[in-house]
């Protein structure tokens, strides 16, 4: 696994999760940063991979990893991506 990966889900009823996912991808696209969008709703193994990398068994998308290095996300993480 290499490169920037954004773990997200296409299946959520949460406006907050949808908004955070959109913000992360908008920022990365705006800065022309290449990334792989990983939809954890397609495979439980992907969700477990995201949670393992995040070090949190209850982690929810969006989460960002660079290779096997967890970069974080969430409200504070989103602000950090743009700086």
GROMACS .gro file of N, CA, C and O in nm:
model
  332
    1UNK      N    1   0.085  -0.118   0.000
    1UNK     CA    2   0.000   0.000   0.000
    1UNK      C    3   0.089   0.123   0.000
    1UNK      O    4   0.173   0.141   0.086
    2UNK      N    5   0.073   0.208  -0.101
    2UNK     CA    6   0.151   0.331  -0.105
    2UNK      C    7   0.066   0.444  -0.159
    2UNK      O    8  -0.037   0.422  -0.221
    3UNK      N    9   0.110   0.566  -0.134
    3UNK     CA   10   0.035   0.682  -0.179
    3UNK      C   11  -0.070   0.724  -0.078
    3UNK      O   12  -0.095   0.656   0.022
    4UNK      N   13  -0.129   0.837  -0.105
    4UNK     CA   14  -0.231   0.894  -0.017
    4UNK      C   15  -0.364   0.824  -0.039
    4UNK      O   16  -0.409   0.809  -0.153
    5UNK      N   17  -0.424   0.779   0.069
    5UNK     CA   18  -0.554   0.711   0.063
    5UNK      C   19  -0.652   0.783   0.153
    5UNK      O   20  -0.621   0.811   0.269
    6UNK      N   21  -0.769   0.811   0.100
    6UNK     CA   22  -0.876   0.872   0.177
    6UNK      C   23  -0.985   0.767   0.195
    6UNK      O   24  -1.045   0.722   0.098
    7UNK      N   25  -1.005   0.725   0.317
    7UNK     CA   26  -1.109   0.626   0.348
    7UNK      C   27  -1.240   0.701   0.366
    7UNK      O   28  -1.250   0.794   0.446
    8UNK      N   29  -1.341   0.661   0.289
    8UNK     CA   30  -1.472   0.726   0.295
    8UNK      C   31  -1.579   0.619   0.282
    8UNK      O   32  -1.549   0.500   0.270
    9UNK      N   33  -1.704   0.663   0.283
    9UNK     CA   34  -1.814   0.570   0.261
    9UNK      C   35  -1.917   0.636   0.171
    9UNK      O   36  -1.945   0.756   0.184
   10UNK      N   37  -1.971   0.557   0.080
   10UNK     CA   38  -2.076   0.608  -0.008
   10UNK      C   39  -2.214   0.585   0.054
   10UNK      O   40  -2.314   0.632   0.002
   11UNK      N   41  -2.217   0.512   0.165
   11UNK     CA   42  -2.343   0.479   0.231
   11UNK      C   43  -2.341   0.534   0.374
   11UNK      O   44  -2.279   0.475   0.462
   12UNK      N   45  -2.405   0.649   0.394
   12UNK     CA   46  -2.415   0.706   0.529
   12UNK      C   47  -2.539   0.794   0.537
   12UNK      O   48  -2.576   0.858   0.439
   13UNK      N   49  -2.599   0.796   0.652
   13UNK     CA   50  -2.712   0.884   0.675
   13UNK      C   51  -2.671   1.009   0.751
   13UNK      O   52  -2.753   1.094   0.781
   14UNK      N   53  -2.541   1.019   0.777
   14UNK     CA   54  -2.490   1.130   0.857
   14UNK      C   55  -2.448   1.246   0.767
   14UNK      O   56  -2.357   1.233   0.684
   15UNK      N   57  -2.512   1.361   0.786
   15UNK     CA   58  -2.472   1.481   0.711
   15UNK      C   59  -2.331   1.524   0.747
   15UNK      O   60  -2.257   1.576   0.664
   16UNK      N   61  -2.294   1.506   0.874
   16UNK     CA   62  -2.161   1.546   0.920
   16UNK      C   63  -2.052   1.466   0.847
   16UNK      O   64  -1.953   1.524   0.801
   17UNK      N   65  -2.071   1.335   0.837
   17UNK     CA   66  -1.973   1.251   0.767
   17UNK      C   67  -1.966   1.291   0.620
   17UNK      O   68  -1.857   1.308   0.564
   18UNK      N   69  -2.081   1.308   0.555
   18UNK     CA   70  -2.083   1.350   0.414
   18UNK      C   71  -2.010   1.482   0.396
   18UNK      O   72  -1.932   1.499   0.303
   19UNK      N   73  -2.035   1.577   0.485
   19UNK     CA   74  -1.974   1.708   0.477
   19UNK      C   75  -1.823   1.700   0.495
   19UNK      O   76  -1.747   1.763   0.421
   20UNK      N   77  -1.778   1.623   0.593
   20UNK     CA   78  -1.634   1.608   0.618
   20UNK      C   79  -1.565   1.541   0.500
   20UNK      O   80  -1.456   1.583   0.460
   21UNK      N   81  -1.628   1.438   0.444
   21UNK     CA   82  -1.571   1.370   0.328
   21UNK      C   83  -1.558   1.466   0.210
   21UNK      O   84  -1.454   1.472   0.144
   22UNK      N   85  -1.661   1.544   0.187
   22UNK     CA   86  -1.660   1.641   0.077
   22UNK      C   87  -1.552   1.746   0.098
   22UNK      O   88  -1.483   1.786   0.004
   23UNK      N   89  -1.536   1.791   0.223
   23UNK     CA   90  -1.436   1.893   0.252
   23UNK      C   91  -1.295   1.840   0.227
   23UNK      O   92  -1.213   1.908   0.166
   24UNK      N   93  -1.268   1.719   0.271
   24UNK     CA   94  -1.135   1.660   0.252
   24UNK      C   95  -1.104   1.646   0.103
   24UNK      O   96  -0.998   1.689   0.057
   25UNK      N   97  -1.197   1.589   0.026
   25UNK     CA   98  -1.170   1.569  -0.117
   25UNK      C   99  -1.163   1.703  -0.191
   25UNK      O  100  -1.081   1.719  -0.282
   26UNK      N  101  -1.244   1.800  -0.150
   26UNK     CA  102  -1.240   1.933  -0.213
   26UNK      C  103  -1.103   1.998  -0.193
   26UNK      O  104  -1.044   2.054  -0.286
   27UNK      N  105  -1.052   1.989  -0.072
   27UNK     CA  106  -0.921   2.049  -0.042
   27UNK      C  107  -0.811   1.979  -0.121
   27UNK      O  108  -0.726   2.044  -0.182
   28UNK      N  109  -0.812   1.847  -0.119
   28UNK     CA  110  -0.708   1.773  -0.193
   28UNK      C  111  -0.717   1.801  -0.343
   28UNK      O  112  -0.614   1.822  -0.408
   29UNK      N  113  -0.839   1.801  -0.397
   29UNK     CA  114  -0.856   1.831  -0.539
   29UNK      C  115  -0.810   1.974  -0.570
   29UNK      O  116  -0.744   1.997  -0.671
   30UNK      N  117  -0.844   2.067  -0.485
   30UNK     CA  118  -0.807   2.207  -0.505
   30UNK      C  119  -0.656   2.228  -0.505
   30UNK      O  120  -0.605   2.316  -0.574
   31UNK      N  121  -0.586   2.147  -0.427
   31UNK     CA  122  -0.441   2.157  -0.422
   31UNK      C  123  -0.375   2.061  -0.521
   31UNK      O  124  -0.252   2.049  -0.522
   32UNK      N  125  -0.458   1.995  -0.600
   32UNK     CA  126  -0.411   1.899  -0.703
   32UNK      C  127  -0.324   1.790  -0.642
   32UNK      O  128  -0.221   1.752  -0.699
   33UNK      N  129  -0.364   1.742  -0.527
   33UNK     CA  130  -0.294   1.633  -0.460
   33UNK      C  131  -0.362   1.502  -0.501
   33UNK      O  132  -0.483   1.487  -0.485
   34UNK      N  133  -0.284   1.411  -0.556
   34UNK     CA  134  -0.339   1.283  -0.599
   34UNK      C  135  -0.364   1.194  -0.478
   34UNK      O  136  -0.284   1.190  -0.385
   35UNK      N  137  -0.476   1.123  -0.483
   35UNK     CA  138  -0.512   1.033  -0.374
   35UNK      C  139  -0.601   0.922  -0.428
   35UNK      O  140  -0.661   0.934  -0.535
   36UNK      N  141  -0.610   0.815  -0.352
   36UNK     CA  142  -0.700   0.704  -0.384
   36UNK      C  143  -0.817   0.713  -0.287
   36UNK      O  144  -0.797   0.719  -0.165
   37UNK      N  145  -0.938   0.715  -0.340
   37UNK     CA  146  -1.058   0.717  -0.257
   37UNK      C  147  -1.099   0.572  -0.231
   37UNK      O  148  -1.127   0.498  -0.325
   38UNK      N  149  -1.100   0.533  -0.104
   38UNK     CA  150  -1.131   0.396  -0.065
   38UNK      C  151  -1.269   0.395   0.001
   38UNK      O  152  -1.287   0.454   0.107
   39UNK      N  153  -1.364   0.328  -0.063
   39UNK     CA  154  -1.501   0.321  -0.012
   39UNK      C  155  -1.515   0.201   0.081
   39UNK      O  156  -1.523   0.087   0.036
   40UNK      N  157  -1.518   0.228   0.211
   40UNK     CA  158  -1.523   0.119   0.310
   40UNK      C  159  -1.657   0.048   0.312
   40UNK      O  160  -1.668  -0.060   0.370
   41UNK      N  161  -1.760   0.105   0.248
   41UNK     CA  162  -1.890   0.039   0.247
   41UNK      C  163  -1.891  -0.081   0.152
   41UNK      O  164  -1.982  -0.163   0.158
   42UNK      N  165  -1.789  -0.093   0.068
   42UNK     CA  166  -1.783  -0.202  -0.029
   42UNK      C  167  -1.728  -0.332   0.029
   42UNK      O  168  -1.751  -0.439  -0.027
   43UNK      N  169  -1.656  -0.322   0.142
   43UNK     CA  170  -1.591  -0.440   0.197
   43UNK      C  171  -1.557  -0.416   0.344
   43UNK      O  172  -1.489  -0.317   0.376
   44UNK      N  173  -1.602  -0.506   0.430
   44UNK     CA  174  -1.573  -0.492   0.573
   44UNK      C  175  -1.423  -0.494   0.602
   44UNK      O  176  -1.378  -0.432   0.698
   45UNK      N  177  -1.346  -0.563   0.519
   45UNK     CA  178  -1.201  -0.569   0.538
   45UNK      C  179  -1.140  -0.430   0.523
   45UNK      O  180  -1.044  -0.396   0.593
   46UNK      N  181  -1.195  -0.349   0.434
   46UNK     CA  182  -1.146  -0.212   0.416
   46UNK      C  183  -1.175  -0.126   0.539
   46UNK      O  184  -1.093  -0.044   0.580
   47UNK      N  185  -1.293  -0.146   0.598
   47UNK     CA  186  -1.326  -0.074   0.721
   47UNK      C  187  -1.231  -0.112   0.833
   47UNK      O  188  -1.180  -0.026   0.906
   48UNK      N  189  -1.202  -0.241   0.845
   48UNK     CA  190  -1.110  -0.287   0.949
   48UNK      C  191  -0.968  -0.236   0.923
   48UNK      O  192  -0.896  -0.201   1.016
   49UNK      N  193  -0.928  -0.231   0.795
   49UNK     CA  194  -0.796  -0.176   0.759
   49UNK      C  195  -0.787  -0.030   0.803
   49UNK      O  196  -0.688   0.012   0.863
   50UNK      N  197  -0.891   0.049   0.774
   50UNK     CA  198  -0.895   0.190   0.813
   50UNK      C  199  -0.882   0.203   0.964
   50UNK      O  200  -0.804   0.284   1.015
   51UNK      N  201  -0.958   0.123   1.038
   51UNK     CA  202  -0.958   0.131   1.183
   51UNK      C  203  -0.824   0.088   1.243
   51UNK      O  204  -0.777   0.146   1.341
   52UNK      N  205  -0.762  -0.012   1.182
   52UNK     CA  206  -0.630  -0.057   1.228
   52UNK      C  207  -0.527   0.052   1.207
   52UNK      O  208  -0.448   0.083   1.298
   53UNK      N  209  -0.525   0.112   1.089
   53UNK     CA  210  -0.431   0.220   1.060
   53UNK      C  211  -0.453   0.341   1.150
   53UNK      O  212  -0.358   0.406   1.192
   54UNK      N  213  -0.580   0.369   1.180
   54UNK     CA  214  -0.613   0.483   1.267
   54UNK      C  215  -0.584   0.452   1.414
   54UNK      O  216  -0.576   0.544   1.496
   55UNK      N  217  -0.570   0.324   1.447
   55UNK     CA  218  -0.545   0.287   1.586
   55UNK      C  219  -0.668   0.306   1.673
   55UNK      O  220  -0.656   0.326   1.793
   56UNK      N  221  -0.786   0.300   1.611
   56UNK     CA  222  -0.912   0.322   1.682
   56UNK      C  223  -1.016   0.225   1.629
   56UNK      O  224  -1.058   0.236   1.514
   57UNK      N  225  -1.060   0.130   1.711
   57UNK     CA  226  -1.158   0.031   1.664
   57UNK      C  227  -1.295   0.090   1.631
   57UNK      O  228  -1.380   0.022   1.575
   58UNK      N  229  -1.316   0.217   1.665
   58UNK     CA  230  -1.444   0.281   1.636
   58UNK      C  231  -1.430   0.397   1.538
   58UNK      O  232  -1.523   0.476   1.522
   59UNK      N  233  -1.315   0.408   1.470
   59UNK     CA  234  -1.291   0.517   1.375
   59UNK      C  235  -1.396   0.516   1.265
   59UNK      O  236  -1.438   0.410   1.218
   60UNK      N  237  -1.439   0.636   1.227
   60UNK     CA  238  -1.536   0.651   1.118
   60UNK      C  239  -1.473   0.740   1.010
   60UNK      O  240  -1.381   0.817   1.037
   61UNK      N  241  -1.521   0.725   0.889
   61UNK     CA  242  -1.465   0.808   0.782
   61UNK      C  243  -1.507   0.953   0.796
   61UNK      O  244  -1.605   0.982   0.864
   62UNK      N  245  -1.434   1.042   0.735
   62UNK     CA  246  -1.316   1.016   0.653
   62UNK      C  247  -1.189   1.004   0.737
   62UNK      O  248  -1.178   1.063   0.844
   63UNK      N  249  -1.096   0.925   0.688
   63UNK     CA  250  -0.964   0.909   0.749
   63UNK      C  251  -0.862   0.915   0.635
   63UNK      O  252  -0.891   0.871   0.524
   64UNK      N  253  -0.744   0.968   0.663
   64UNK     CA  254  -0.640   0.980   0.561
   64UNK      C  255  -0.516   0.905   0.606
   64UNK      O  256  -0.473   0.917   0.721
   65UNK      N  257  -0.458   0.828   0.512
   65UNK     CA  258  -0.332   0.759   0.536
   65UNK      C  259  -0.240   0.783   0.418
   65UNK      O  260  -0.285   0.794   0.304
   66UNK      N  261  -0.111   0.791   0.447
   66UNK     CA  262  -0.010   0.801   0.343
   66UNK      C  263   0.071   0.673   0.353
   66UNK      O  264   0.154   0.658   0.441
   67UNK      N  265   0.043   0.580   0.262
   67UNK     CA  266   0.099   0.447   0.274
   67UNK      C  267   0.041   0.382   0.398
   67UNK      O  268  -0.080   0.379   0.416
   68UNK      N  269   0.127   0.334   0.486
   68UNK     CA  270   0.082   0.274   0.611
   68UNK      C  271   0.087   0.372   0.728
   68UNK      O  272   0.068   0.334   0.842
   69UNK      N  273   0.114   0.500   0.699
   69UNK     CA  274   0.122   0.601   0.804
   69UNK      C  275  -0.012   0.674   0.815
   69UNK      O  276  -0.060   0.733   0.719
   70UNK      N  277  -0.069   0.670   0.933
   70UNK     CA  278  -0.196   0.737   0.958
   70UNK      C  279  -0.175   0.887   0.969
   70UNK      O  280  -0.088   0.934   1.042
   71UNK      N  281  -0.251   0.964   0.893
   71UNK     CA  282  -0.238   1.110   0.893
   71UNK      C  283  -0.351   1.179   0.968
   71UNK      O  284  -0.341   1.297   0.998
   72UNK      N  285  -0.458   1.106   0.995
   72UNK     CA  286  -0.568   1.162   1.071
   72UNK      C  287  -0.677   1.222   0.985
   72UNK      O  288  -0.675   1.213   0.864
   73UNK      N  289  -0.772   1.283   1.051
   73UNK     CA  290  -0.880   1.360   0.989
   73UNK      C  291  -0.980   1.396   1.096
   73UNK      O  292  -0.952   1.386   1.213
   74UNK      N  293  -1.095   1.441   1.055
   74UNK     CA  294  -1.192   1.493   1.149
   74UNK      C  295  -1.190   1.643   1.140
   74UNK      O  296  -1.128   1.699   1.051
   75UNK      N  297  -1.255   1.709   1.229
   75UNK     CA  298  -1.264   1.856   1.222
   75UNK      C  299  -1.127   1.921   1.223
   75UNK      O  300  -1.094   2.000   1.137
   76UNK      N  301  -1.043   1.887   1.321
   76UNK     CA  302  -0.910   1.948   1.328
   76UNK      C  303  -0.825   1.904   1.211
   76UNK      O  304  -0.751   1.982   1.154
   77UNK      N  305  -0.837   1.776   1.171
   77UNK     CA  306  -0.759   1.725   1.059
   77UNK      C  307  -0.793   1.793   0.930
   77UNK      O  308  -0.706   1.822   0.848
   78UNK      N  309  -0.919   1.824   0.908
   78UNK     CA  310  -0.961   1.892   0.786
   78UNK      C  311  -0.899   2.029   0.777
   78UNK      O  312  -0.851   2.068   0.672
   79UNK      N  313  -0.896   2.101   0.886
   79UNK     CA  314  -0.835   2.234   0.885
   79UNK      C  315  -0.687   2.222   0.858
   79UNK      O  316  -0.629   2.304   0.789
   80UNK      N  317  -0.623   2.117   0.911
   80UNK     CA  318  -0.479   2.100   0.893
   80UNK      C  319  -0.441   2.068   0.751
   80UNK      O  320  -0.333   2.104   0.705
   81UNK      N  321  -0.528   2.001   0.676
   81UNK     CA  322  -0.497   1.963   0.539
   81UNK      C  323  -0.480   2.088   0.453
   81UNK      O  324  -0.395   2.092   0.366
   82UNK      N  325  -0.557   2.190   0.478
   82UNK     CA  326  -0.554   2.309   0.394
   82UNK      C  327  -0.441   2.405   0.425
   82UNK      O  328  -0.419   2.499   0.352
   83UNK      N  329  -0.368   2.380   0.531
   83UNK     CA  330  -0.263   2.476   0.569
   83UNK      C  331  -0.129   2.436   0.515
   83UNK      O  332  -0.107   2.330   0.470
   0.00000   0.00000   0.00000
